[in-house]
Amino acid sequence: MNRAVRCLFAVLLALHAGFAIGFTRSDELLDAQVREARMQLAPGKRPRIIFAGFAMHPDSTAFRGDVQLAEQVMRLIDSGAVVFRLSAAVYGQPRDWPLATRDNIASVLRAIGEAARPEDKVVLLLSSHGLEGLLAVQAESGAIEAIRPRELQSWLGPLRGKPALVLLSSCFSGSFLPALRGPTRIVLTASSHDRQSFGCKSDSRNTFFIEELFTQRDVAARSLVELVDEAKGAIEKRERSMNLLPSQPQADWGGPAMQAWARQPLAGWLSARTP
């Protein structure tokens, strides 16, 4: 074996070892989040906001930024919120969250479904690139895979009957609405089924949708309906100023009890009556 081949072989072994260590570390981080959640949601414990944020694509800092911003608001509502944070492996960002792979996302949703109590409120954020009927997600190999609407619907099955807010920030995310809507679920998307959304350049802080939704003044004192209405107006104004085709964010407010929840100030979510 000549020197060049030996060097290449050594590099490949090192890369393989690095991936293995990364996935082992990811599994440990995810196990720790699940254990902490189960402790906080034990019978007799007070109601909680359960937040899970998934930054699913490695080529933009906006997706992790979206999760961080949404988490800040959830902790403003409930300082003891139960939090899951998963992220694709973005170059230059910390590797302190579990990897947002398909298996890990499904595993977190299953764990939340098993642990969530009727009095808890679940908030889920999936932030990534997308196409019509597709959400991009980084695979364990580093390749990019896709989540389809019916697949995500199936993963949300354990949450059926439990109050949940689902936020999708990606292009064409409105194409997921028909599959995800339900009487105990509010679904908000960054765009309609046939439109792009914006704010996902490689160095962006947040996507337009999540930034305009959660950086509003007195956010905890306002209702979700108010926040969405103002966010839509702000997004439309930004897009018009940049000569962008309107993204047309969408909302499905669920059944009557969920609609009433959406009209409550965020600060009152834990005491709000839901199904």
Backbone as CSV, one residue per row, in Angstrom:
resi,resn,N_x,N_y,N_z,CA_x,CA_y,CA_z,C_x,C_y,C_z
1,MET,0.859,-1.197,0.000,0.000,0.000,0.000,0.892,1.243,0.000
2,ASN,0.777,2.095,-1.051,1.634,3.265,-1.099,1.178,4.315,-0.077
3,ARG,2.027,5.363,0.084,1.787,6.355,1.138,0.488,7.110,0.922
4,ALA,0.166,7.457,-0.316,-1.057,8.207,-0.597,-2.291,7.406,-0.217
5,VAL,-2.268,6.117,-0.568,-3.407,5.263,-0.234,-3.543,5.112,1.272
6,ARG,-2.393,4.944,1.958,-2.443,4.822,3.422,-3.017,6.082,4.061
7,CYS,-2.622,7.249,3.532,-3.129,8.515,4.075,-4.637,8.634,3.862
8,LEU,-5.083,8.274,2.659,-6.509,8.332,2.367,-7.279,7.389,3.285
9,PHE,-6.726,6.189,3.479,-7.382,5.209,4.344,-7.477,5.738,5.776
10,ALA,-6.411,6.387,6.226,-6.400,6.939,7.584,-7.437,8.038,7.737
11,VAL,-7.544,8.893,6.702,-8.538,9.973,6.744,-9.944,9.404,6.805
12,LEU,-10.219,8.379,5.985,-11.547,7.765,5.988,-11.859,7.131,7.336
13,LEU,-10.867,6.469,7.938,-11.092,5.893,9.271,-11.384,6.981,10.290
14,ALA,-10.655,8.087,10.205,-10.874,9.177,11.148,-12.257,9.775,10.986
15,LEU,-12.680,9.959,9.713,-14.011,10.485,9.471,-15.076,9.551,10.009
16,HIS,-14.897,8.253,9.773,-15.868,7.271,10.273,-15.932,7.303,11.793
17,ALA,-14.750,7.374,12.427,-14.723,7.428,13.893,-15.405,8.691,14.392
18,GLY,-15.171,9.808,13.669,-15.806,11.064,14.066,-17.306,10.988,14.002
19,PHE,-17.856,10.398,12.913,-19.303,10.227,12.799,-19.820,9.353,13.926
20,ALA,-19.102,8.256,14.217,-19.554,7.337,15.263,-19.606,8.033,16.611
21,ILE,-18.544,8.809,16.913,-18.523,9.545,18.174,-19.655,10.557,18.217
22,GLY,-19.896,11.239,17.048,-20.966,12.230,16.992,-22.321,11.626,17.273
23,PHE,-22.603,10.456,16.698,-23.899,9.830,16.905,-24.036,9.280,18.311
24,THR,-22.931,8.783,18.875,-22.978,8.330,20.271,-23.301,9.491,21.187
25,ARG,-22.638,10.613,20.959,-22.899,11.816,21.750,-24.337,12.277,21.570
26,SER,-24.849,12.227,20.338,-26.232,12.621,20.064,-27.206,11.749,20.844
27,ASP,-26.971,10.443,20.845,-27.851,9.532,21.577,-27.856,9.847,23.064
28,GLU,-26.690,10.150,23.606,-26.594,10.484,25.031,-27.369,11.760,25.347
29,LEU,-27.235,12.759,24.486,-27.944,14.022,24.702,-29.450,13.832,24.623
30,LEU,-29.899,13.014,23.666,-31.329,12.776,23.527,-31.870,12.002,24.723
31,ASP,-31.140,10.999,25.165,-31.571,10.231,26.339,-31.714,11.139,27.556
32,ALA,-30.803,12.089,27.708,-30.862,13.017,28.844,-32.101,13.901,28.753
33,GLN,-32.440,14.369,27.556,-33.636,15.195,27.402,-34.899,14.393,27.724
34,VAL,-34.957,13.151,27.281,-36.136,12.318,27.539,-36.277,12.033,29.032
35,ARG,-35.161,11.725,29.702,-35.217,11.452,31.148,-35.711,12.679,31.912
36,GLU,-35.185,13.839,31.572,-35.592,15.069,32.253,-37.076,15.344,32.040
37,ALA,-37.549,15.113,30.825,-38.967,15.343,30.530,-39.855,14.425,31.360
38,ARG,-39.502,13.188,31.448,-40.323,12.231,32.213,-40.370,12.605,33.685
39,MET,-39.282,13.124,34.225,-39.274,13.568,35.619,-40.211,14.761,35.813
40,GLN,-40.155,15.718,34.887,-40.971,16.923,35.015,-42.462,16.644,34.794
41,LEU,-42.771,15.580,34.060,-44.162,15.287,33.719,-44.729,14.120,34.517
42,ALA,-44.109,13.806,35.628,-44.595,12.726,36.484,-45.966,13.090,37.062
43,PRO,-46.795,12.090,37.378,-48.109,12.379,37.964,-47.982,13.245,39.216
44,GLY,-48.859,14.222,39.322,-48.843,15.124,40.466,-48.033,16.382,40.263
45,LYS,-47.187,16.388,39.243,-46.422,17.598,38.937,-47.332,18.627,38.270
46,ARG,-46.969,19.891,38.358,-47.806,20.967,37.809,-47.850,20.884,36.276
47,PRO,-48.901,21.443,35.658,-48.968,21.468,34.185,-47.777,22.208,33.585
48,ARG,-47.393,21.775,32.391,-46.233,22.355,31.746,-46.478,22.641,30.260
49,ILE,-45.729,23.614,29.759,-45.545,23.739,28.321,-44.491,22.710,27.918
50,ILE,-44.791,21.909,26.922,-43.815,20.958,26.378,-43.432,21.463,24.992
51,PHE,-42.190,21.870,24.849,-41.723,22.423,23.575,-40.685,21.511,22.955
52,ALA,-40.866,21.209,21.669,-39.857,20.468,20.913,-39.556,21.236,19.640
53,GLY,-38.295,21.582,19.450,-37.880,22.312,18.260,-36.888,21.499,17.458
54,PHE,-37.123,21.425,16.145,-36.292,20.610,15.268,-35.718,21.493,14.152
55,ALA,-34.410,21.755,14.199,-33.708,22.488,13.142,-33.115,21.432,12.212
56,MET,-33.734,21.224,11.054,-33.532,19.959,10.349,-32.582,20.007,9.160
57,HIS,-32.075,21.171,8.798,-31.206,21.248,7.623,-29.881,21.910,7.981
58,PRO,-28.759,21.419,7.451,-27.443,21.891,7.887,-26.911,23.146,7.200
59,ASP,-27.627,23.709,6.219,-26.984,24.782,5.457,-27.429,26.189,5.850
60,SER,-28.172,26.344,6.953,-28.552,27.678,7.406,-28.586,27.742,8.924
61,THR,-28.058,28.837,9.470,-28.120,29.060,10.914,-29.519,29.484,11.365
62,ALA,-30.384,29.843,10.408,-31.724,30.320,10.756,-32.546,29.246,11.453
63,PHE,-32.362,27.990,11.075,-33.223,26.939,11.605,-32.971,26.714,13.098
64,ARG,-31.707,26.675,13.476,-31.391,26.595,14.909,-31.809,27.884,15.616
65,GLY,-31.627,29.015,14.941,-32.069,30.276,15.522,-33.558,30.304,15.790
66,ASP,-34.337,29.704,14.895,-35.786,29.614,15.102,-36.113,28.839,16.376
67,VAL,-35.436,27.713,16.556,-35.682,26.896,17.748,-35.331,27.678,19.010
68,GLN,-34.214,28.370,18.990,-33.801,29.143,20.162,-34.784,30.265,20.478
69,LEU,-35.257,30.953,19.443,-36.208,32.044,19.657,-37.526,31.524,20.201
70,ALA,-38.034,30.455,19.628,-39.294,29.883,20.113,-39.145,29.383,21.544
71,GLU,-38.001,28.778,21.852,-37.776,28.300,23.219,-37.805,29.461,24.213
72,GLN,-37.205,30.582,23.854,-37.214,31.755,24.746,-38.637,32.167,25.082
73,VAL,-39.509,32.164,24.081,-40.898,32.563,24.316,-41.610,31.526,25.181
74,MET,-41.356,30.245,24.933,-41.994,29.212,25.749,-41.560,29.307,27.212
75,ARG,-40.289,29.626,27.442,-39.807,29.776,28.825,-40.329,31.065,29.456
76,LEU,-40.658,32.050,28.644,-41.302,33.252,29.155,-42.698,32.918,29.669
77,ILE,-43.383,32.026,28.972,-44.714,31.583,29.385,-44.635,30.669,30.602
78,ASP,-43.654,29.776,30.580,-43.495,28.769,31.625,-42.005,28.586,31.888
79,SER,-41.525,29.132,32.985,-40.085,29.079,33.277,-39.589,27.656,33.455
80,GLY,-40.494,26.732,33.775,-40.118,25.327,33.940,-40.511,24.471,32.756
81,ALA,-40.628,25.071,31.598,-41.064,24.341,30.407,-40.190,23.117,30.154
82,VAL,-40.819,22.069,29.654,-40.108,20.864,29.224,-39.648,21.110,27.792
83,VAL,-38.351,20.956,27.545,-37.795,21.370,26.250,-36.996,20.243,25.603
84,PHE,-37.285,20.024,24.330,-36.472,19.170,23.461,-35.922,20.058,22.353
85,ARG,-34.608,19.978,22.101,-33.976,20.760,21.034,-33.091,19.824,20.220
86,LEU,-33.382,19.712,18.936,-32.599,18.862,18.044,-32.171,19.696,16.843
87,SER,-30.986,19.401,16.311,-30.471,20.212,15.211,-29.643,19.364,14.263
88,ALA,-29.685,19.724,12.980,-28.745,19.171,12.017,-27.344,19.676,12.357
89,ALA,-26.358,18.982,11.845,-24.966,19.335,12.124,-24.539,20.487,11.220
90,VAL,-24.696,21.712,11.708,-24.369,22.902,10.929,-22.926,23.300,11.199
91,TYR,-22.163,23.500,10.127,-20.749,23.856,10.270,-20.609,25.166,11.059
92,GLY,-19.734,25.151,12.061,-19.464,26.346,12.842,-20.396,26.539,14.022
93,GLN,-21.438,25.694,14.156,-22.338,25.793,15.303,-22.023,24.691,16.310
94,PRO,-22.343,24.917,17.585,-22.058,23.903,18.609,-22.767,22.582,18.314
95,ARG,-22.165,21.495,18.758,-22.786,20.169,18.623,-23.347,19.736,19.987
96,ASP,-24.097,20.652,20.609,-24.581,20.401,21.962,-26.034,19.962,22.002
97,TRP,-26.645,19.741,20.849,-28.003,19.223,20.767,-27.980,17.866,20.075
98,PRO,-28.954,17.002,20.366,-29.060,15.760,19.600,-29.299,16.059,18.120
99,LEU,-28.913,15.133,17.269,-29.087,15.325,15.831,-30.562,15.203,15.439
100,ALA,-30.995,16.089,14.560,-32.398,16.099,14.111,-32.569,15.160,12.918
101,THR,-32.370,13.872,13.161,-32.590,12.864,12.126,-34.052,12.421,12.143
102,ARG,-34.451,11.717,11.110,-35.827,11.211,11.056,-36.140,10.365,12.288
103,ASP,-35.257,9.435,12.622,-35.509,8.535,13.754,-35.625,9.307,15.061
104,ASN,-34.745,10.292,15.249,-34.775,11.058,16.498,-36.025,11.919,16.605
105,ILE,-36.450,12.514,15.489,-37.672,13.323,15.507,-38.864,12.451,15.874
106,ALA,-38.979,11.295,15.221,-40.085,10.378,15.521,-40.026,9.913,16.970
107,SER,-38.819,9.666,17.471,-38.651,9.199,18.850,-39.098,10.262,19.853
108,VAL,-38.751,11.528,19.601,-39.161,12.611,20.503,-40.677,12.775,20.499
109,LEU,-41.283,12.737,19.326,-42.741,12.886,19.254,-43.435,11.737,19.972
110,ARG,-42.879,10.553,19.853,-43.450,9.403,20.559,-43.306,9.583,22.072
111,ALA,-42.140,10.047,22.530,-41.915,10.256,23.963,-42.851,11.321,24.515
112,ILE,-43.054,12.389,23.761,-43.975,13.440,24.214,-45.391,12.899,24.292
113,GLY,-45.794,12.136,23.274,-47.135,11.554,23.284,-47.375,10.660,24.482
114,GLU,-46.346,9.925,24.877,-46.477,9.025,26.028,-46.505,9.782,27.347
115,ALA,-45.759,10.892,27.434,-45.600,11.598,28.714,-46.589,12.734,28.928
116,ALA,-47.063,13.350,27.843,-47.927,14.528,27.984,-49.242,14.174,28.662
117,ARG,-49.659,15.024,29.578,-50.911,14.843,30.305,-51.968,15.788,29.729
118,PRO,-53.246,15.548,29.995,-54.288,16.401,29.409,-54.132,17.881,29.737
119,GLU,-53.540,18.187,30.886,-53.416,19.581,31.306,-52.170,20.268,30.724
120,ASP,-51.280,19.517,30.094,-50.088,20.103,29.478,-50.432,20.700,28.117
121,LYS,-49.587,21.600,27.635,-49.745,22.186,26.304,-48.484,21.889,25.498
122,VAL,-48.649,21.321,24.324,-47.525,20.898,23.491,-47.323,21.899,22.352
123,VAL,-46.082,22.331,22.158,-45.721,23.222,21.053,-44.571,22.581,20.287
124,LEU,-44.757,22.387,18.984,-43.756,21.745,18.140,-43.354,22.697,17.020
125,LEU,-42.065,22.802,16.768,-41.545,23.624,15.677,-40.631,22.788,14.805
126,LEU,-40.925,22.745,13.515,-40.052,22.107,12.538,-39.608,23.185,11.559
127,SER,-38.313,23.441,11.506,-37.765,24.505,10.666,-36.733,23.919,9.718
128,SER,-36.930,24.163,8.406,-36.050,23.546,7.417,-36.334,24.140,6.038
129,HIS,-35.671,23.598,5.035,-36.056,23.847,3.655,-37.194,22.888,3.290
130,GLY,-37.928,23.216,2.236,-39.010,22.337,1.829,-39.395,22.499,0.377
131,LEU,-40.105,21.511,-0.115,-40.774,21.540,-1.408,-42.223,21.160,-1.165
132,GLU,-43.046,21.225,-2.171,-44.448,20.867,-1.969,-44.542,19.402,-1.540
133,GLY,-45.098,19.191,-0.342,-45.245,17.845,0.188,-43.976,17.249,0.757
134,LEU,-42.943,18.064,0.983,-41.662,17.557,1.487,-41.052,18.533,2.491
135,LEU,-40.543,18.012,3.603,-39.698,18.763,4.520,-38.321,18.114,4.504
136,ALA,-37.269,18.905,4.284,-35.926,18.352,4.222,-35.419,18.041,5.624
137,VAL,-34.694,16.920,5.749,-34.125,16.507,7.031,-32.788,15.835,6.762
138,GLN,-31.800,16.129,7.609,-30.475,15.543,7.431,-30.462,14.116,7.952
139,ALA,-29.952,13.186,7.138,-29.857,11.786,7.540,-28.587,11.561,8.353
140,GLU,-28.485,10.393,8.988,-27.300,10.075,9.775,-26.043,10.043,8.910
141,SER,-26.197,9.723,7.628,-25.059,9.680,6.708,-24.582,11.073,6.318
142,GLY,-25.375,12.089,6.638,-25.079,13.442,6.206,-25.859,13.836,4.971
143,ALA,-26.476,12.863,4.286,-27.297,13.152,3.116,-28.605,13.814,3.547
144,ILE,-29.312,14.379,2.578,-30.584,15.029,2.859,-31.730,14.114,2.440
145,GLU,-32.621,13.852,3.366,-33.810,13.044,3.114,-35.043,13.946,3.204
146,ALA,-36.218,13.343,3.171,-37.448,14.133,3.214,-38.460,13.498,4.155
147,ILE,-39.270,14.353,4.774,-40.439,13.923,5.539,-41.661,14.337,4.744
148,ARG,-42.604,13.419,4.577,-43.818,13.690,3.810,-44.999,13.922,4.757
149,PRO,-46.059,14.578,4.281,-47.180,14.924,5.166,-47.780,13.743,5.910
150,ARG,-48.065,12.645,5.226,-48.691,11.498,5.892,-47.753,10.862,6.909
151,GLU,-46.463,10.951,6.627,-45.473,10.428,7.552,-45.464,11.237,8.844
152,LEU,-45.440,12.557,8.715,-45.475,13.408,9.902,-46.785,13.226,10.639
153,GLN,-47.875,13.076,9.916,-49.168,12.808,10.546,-49.096,11.547,11.408
154,SER,-48.443,10.519,10.876,-48.300,9.276,11.632,-47.448,9.479,12.878
155,TRP,-46.354,10.232,12.761,-45.492,10.483,13.916,-46.217,11.269,15.000
156,LEU,-47.186,12.099,14.595,-47.961,12.870,15.568,-49.090,12.056,16.185
157,GLY,-49.257,10.829,15.722,-50.337,9.974,16.225,-50.395,9.863,17.735
158,PRO,-49.254,9.672,18.437,-49.305,9.561,19.906,-49.845,10.805,20.604
159,LEU,-49.899,11.932,19.885,-50.422,13.169,20.476,-51.903,13.377,20.198
160,ARG,-52.519,12.442,19.525,-53.934,12.594,19.172,-54.770,12.795,20.439
161,GLY,-55.604,13.829,20.428,-56.467,14.128,21.571,-55.826,15.040,22.597
162,LYS,-54.530,15.351,22.431,-53.842,16.238,23.364,-53.609,17.593,22.683
163,PRO,-53.840,18.706,23.392,-53.733,20.026,22.756,-52.318,20.306,22.281
164,ALA,-52.198,20.676,21.003,-50.869,20.901,20.433,-50.908,22.039,19.418
165,LEU,-49.836,22.806,19.413,-49.580,23.821,18.396,-48.404,23.331,17.569
166,VAL,-48.598,23.221,16.249,-47.545,22.762,15.347,-47.158,23.907,14.415
167,LEU,-45.875,24.269,14.427,-45.348,25.341,13.590,-44.420,24.735,12.544
168,LEU,-44.680,25.035,11.278,-43.817,24.573,10.196,-43.246,25.792,9.490
169,SER,-41.924,25.973,9.555,-41.288,27.094,8.876,-40.423,26.556,7.748
170,SER,-40.996,26.501,6.559,-40.273,26.063,5.368,-41.042,26.511,4.139
171,CYS,-40.386,26.486,3.005,-41.077,26.753,1.746,-42.152,25.679,1.520
172,PHE,-43.281,26.090,0.954,-44.362,25.176,0.556,-44.970,24.408,1.739
173,SER,-44.764,24.910,2.964,-45.203,24.171,4.154,-46.716,24.071,4.274
174,GLY,-47.455,24.966,3.588,-48.909,24.848,3.606,-49.409,23.551,3.009
175,SER,-48.568,22.859,2.242,-48.962,21.574,1.662,-49.133,20.494,2.726
176,PHE,-48.662,20.760,3.960,-48.823,19.800,5.057,-50.145,19.983,5.807
177,LEU,-50.826,21.107,5.581,-52.031,21.406,6.359,-53.114,20.327,6.262
178,PRO,-53.490,19.857,5.075,-54.578,18.873,5.013,-54.305,17.614,5.835
179,ALA,-53.053,17.171,5.863,-52.722,15.947,6.600,-52.644,16.170,8.103
180,LEU,-52.263,17.362,8.528,-51.980,17.590,9.949,-53.136,18.175,10.732
181,ARG,-54.109,18.781,10.078,-55.179,19.454,10.821,-55.991,18.456,11.633
182,GLY,-56.513,18.927,12.770,-57.326,18.090,13.636,-57.995,18.925,14.698
183,PRO,-58.999,18.399,15.377,-59.779,19.197,16.336,-58.997,19.650,17.559
184,THR,-57.923,18.941,17.922,-57.138,19.339,19.098,-55.759,19.844,18.692
185,ARG,-55.651,20.375,17.476,-54.344,20.799,16.969,-54.472,22.098,16.184
186,ILE,-53.620,23.067,16.520,-53.460,24.282,15.722,-52.221,24.091,14.856
187,VAL,-52.338,24.377,13.575,-51.204,24.243,12.660,-50.954,25.586,11.984
188,LEU,-49.741,26.101,12.102,-49.337,27.350,11.459,-48.188,27.054,10.514
189,THR,-48.263,27.557,9.284,-47.207,27.313,8.313,-46.673,28.633,7.765
190,ALA,-45.404,28.623,7.390,-44.741,29.835,6.914,-45.186,30.247,5.525
191,SER,-45.830,29.343,4.800,-46.215,29.640,3.422,-47.432,28.811,3.035
192,SER,-48.016,29.169,1.903,-49.086,28.347,1.341,-48.472,27.130,0.647
193,HIS,-49.322,26.281,0.088,-48.834,25.015,-0.474,-47.962,25.209,-1.705
194,ASP,-48.079,26.370,-2.371,-47.362,26.569,-3.629,-46.460,27.802,-3.607
195,ARG,-46.065,28.242,-2.407,-45.229,29.437,-2.303,-43.971,29.163,-1.467
196,GLN,-42.926,29.904,-1.800,-41.708,29.882,-0.999,-41.888,30.761,0.238
197,SER,-41.108,30.476,1.269,-40.974,31.381,2.401,-39.517,31.843,2.438
198,PHE,-39.180,32.784,3.344,-37.893,33.451,3.230,-37.202,33.581,4.585
199,GLY,-35.909,33.946,4.514,-35.124,34.136,5.725,-34.235,32.963,6.060
200,CYS,-33.894,32.150,5.067,-33.115,30.935,5.337,-31.789,30.922,4.580
201,LYS,-31.167,32.096,4.397,-29.815,32.127,3.855,-28.862,31.461,4.836
202,SER,-27.669,31.158,4.374,-26.741,30.379,5.205,-26.447,31.038,6.546
203,ASP,-26.405,32.384,6.567,-26.060,33.082,7.800,-27.240,33.838,8.413
204,SER,-28.460,33.504,8.011,-29.637,34.192,8.559,-29.804,33.885,10.040
205,ARG,-30.348,34.862,10.762,-30.601,34.676,12.193,-31.848,33.847,12.425
206,ASN,-32.919,34.173,11.699,-34.194,33.461,11.803,-34.893,33.493,10.454
207,THR,-35.827,32.588,10.266,-36.714,32.709,9.117,-37.668,33.881,9.357
208,PHE,-38.186,34.457,8.274,-39.117,35.577,8.427,-40.283,35.191,9.334
209,PHE,-40.823,34.001,9.121,-42.048,33.581,9.800,-41.875,33.541,11.315
210,ILE,-40.849,32.849,11.776,-40.654,32.707,13.221,-40.196,34.029,13.835
211,GLU,-39.370,34.776,13.125,-38.926,36.067,13.646,-40.086,37.032,13.843
212,GLU,-40.944,37.141,12.839,-42.062,38.087,12.948,-43.130,37.591,13.927
213,LEU,-43.206,36.304,14.130,-44.191,35.760,15.074,-43.774,35.990,16.517
214,PHE,-42.487,35.798,16.830,-42.063,35.731,18.226,-41.196,36.892,18.707
215,THR,-40.946,37.892,17.874,-40.183,39.054,18.354,-41.072,40.275,18.550
216,GLN,-42.360,40.064,18.587,-43.274,41.189,18.767,-43.226,41.716,20.199
217,ARG,-43.544,42.971,20.353,-43.547,43.613,21.666,-44.611,42.995,22.565
218,ASP,-44.278,42.796,23.840,-45.210,42.233,24.824,-45.789,40.903,24.345
219,VAL,-44.928,40.041,23.835,-45.396,38.816,23.195,-46.232,37.956,24.136
220,ALA,-45.878,37.851,25.409,-46.602,36.984,26.335,-47.978,37.526,26.683
221,ALA,-48.180,38.821,26.507,-49.471,39.431,26.837,-50.457,39.357,25.677
222,ARG,-50.026,38.821,24.562,-50.865,38.798,23.377,-51.287,37.379,23.048
223,SER,-52.390,37.261,22.325,-52.886,35.943,21.945,-52.199,35.467,20.673
224,LEU,-52.286,34.170,20.431,-51.710,33.609,19.217,-52.383,34.184,17.977
225,VAL,-53.698,34.398,18.050,-54.421,34.997,16.922,-53.855,36.377,16.613
226,GLU,-53.639,37.184,17.648,-53.083,38.522,17.444,-51.671,38.456,16.881
227,LEU,-50.859,37.558,17.408,-49.482,37.426,16.940,-49.423,37.011,15.475
228,VAL,-50.281,36.071,15.094,-50.293,35.603,13.706,-50.745,36.709,12.768
229,ASP,-51.792,37.434,13.154,-52.278,38.522,12.300,-51.189,39.578,12.077
230,GLU,-50.503,39.960,13.150,-49.468,40.979,13.009,-48.266,40.439,12.237
231,ALA,-47.917,39.172,12.479,-46.792,38.568,11.761,-47.060,38.528,10.262
232,LYS,-48.275,38.174,9.880,-48.612,38.133,8.453,-48.421,39.493,7.809
233,GLY,-48.877,40.540,8.492,-48.722,41.879,7.952,-47.260,42.287,7.835
234,ALA,-46.460,41.951,8.852,-45.045,42.311,8.838,-44.286,41.549,7.749
235,ILE,-44.628,40.280,7.593,-43.979,39.473,6.550,-44.323,40.014,5.163
236,GLU,-45.582,40.312,4.969,-46.006,40.852,3.668,-45.264,42.156,3.359
237,LYS,-45.098,43.000,4.363,-44.395,44.275,4.166,-42.926,44.033,3.798
238,ARG,-42.262,43.110,4.494,-40.861,42.798,4.184,-40.723,42.246,2.773
239,GLU,-41.618,41.338,2.426,-41.548,40.721,1.096,-41.781,41.756,-0.004
240,ARG,-42.730,42.645,0.223,-43.026,43.675,-0.773,-41.828,44.609,-0.953
241,SER,-41.164,44.945,0.152,-40.011,45.845,0.071,-38.833,45.204,-0.656
242,MET,-38.809,43.865,-0.698,-37.716,43.142,-1.357,-38.130,42.568,-2.710
243,ASN,-39.336,42.947,-3.162,-39.869,42.459,-4.440,-39.939,40.930,-4.494
244,LEU,-40.368,40.336,-3.380,-40.520,38.884,-3.290,-41.988,38.500,-3.470
245,LEU,-42.212,37.362,-4.068,-43.570,36.851,-4.200,-44.107,36.519,-2.811
246,PRO,-45.294,37.015,-2.442,-45.802,36.785,-1.080,-45.835,35.305,-0.712
247,SER,-45.379,35.006,0.500,-45.331,33.610,0.953,-46.692,33.098,1.427
248,GLN,-47.553,33.999,1.847,-48.918,33.653,2.265,-48.959,32.608,3.394
249,PRO,-48.472,32.953,4.590,-48.559,32.025,5.723,-49.996,31.561,5.960
250,GLN,-50.124,30.314,6.409,-51.433,29.696,6.592,-51.661,29.304,8.047
251,ALA,-52.941,29.189,8.423,-53.294,28.776,9.780,-54.533,27.897,9.755
252,ASP,-54.505,26.827,10.518,-55.699,26.036,10.808,-55.843,26.015,12.324
253,TRP,-56.981,26.497,12.823,-57.136,26.745,14.254,-57.782,25.594,15.014
254,GLY,-58.016,24.462,14.369,-58.566,23.311,15.080,-60.017,23.498,15.468
255,GLY,-60.443,22.740,16.493,-61.826,22.790,16.951,-62.096,23.967,17.868
256,PRO,-63.347,24.088,18.360,-63.740,25.246,19.174,-62.857,25.481,20.399
257,ALA,-62.492,24.430,21.103,-61.667,24.621,22.299,-60.283,25.147,21.942
258,MET,-59.727,24.675,20.833,-58.419,25.156,20.406,-58.503,26.603,19.921
259,GLN,-59.601,26.944,19.279,-59.795,28.320,18.831,-59.869,29.266,20.024
260,ALA,-60.524,28.801,21.094,-60.577,29.620,22.314,-59.181,29.747,22.934
261,TRP,-58.400,28.666,22.917,-57.028,28.698,23.422,-56.209,29.730,22.645
262,ALA,-56.391,29.762,21.329,-55.625,30.671,20.480,-55.958,32.133,20.749
263,ARG,-57.115,32.396,21.371,-57.493,33.773,21.697,-57.051,34.197,23.095
264,GLN,-56.468,33.244,23.851,-55.948,33.561,25.185,-54.565,34.203,25.078
265,PRO,-54.236,35.170,25.944,-52.846,35.639,25.994,-51.901,34.465,26.258
266,LEU,-50.740,34.504,25.673,-49.798,33.404,25.857,-49.509,33.155,27.333
267,ALA,-49.468,34.215,28.119,-49.172,34.081,29.544,-50.221,33.236,30.270
268,GLY,-51.420,33.102,29.682,-52.479,32.320,30.319,-52.652,30.931,29.744
269,TRP,-51.714,30.497,28.906,-51.877,29.198,28.247,-51.998,28.026,29.219
270,LEU,-51.228,28.031,30.287,-51.227,26.870,31.189,-52.571,26.717,31.903
271,SER,-53.274,27.818,32.097,-54.569,27.733,32.786,-55.731,27.651,31.808
272,ALA,-55.460,27.773,30.513,-56.519,27.738,29.516,-57.127,26.359,29.417
273,ARG,-58.438,26.283,29.242,-59.132,25.016,29.094,-59.038,24.553,27.644
274,THR,-58.618,23.326,27.472,-58.543,22.717,26.139,-59.116,21.301,26.261
275,PRO,-59.316,20.621,25.125,-59.901,19.276,25.189,-59.142,18.338,26.096
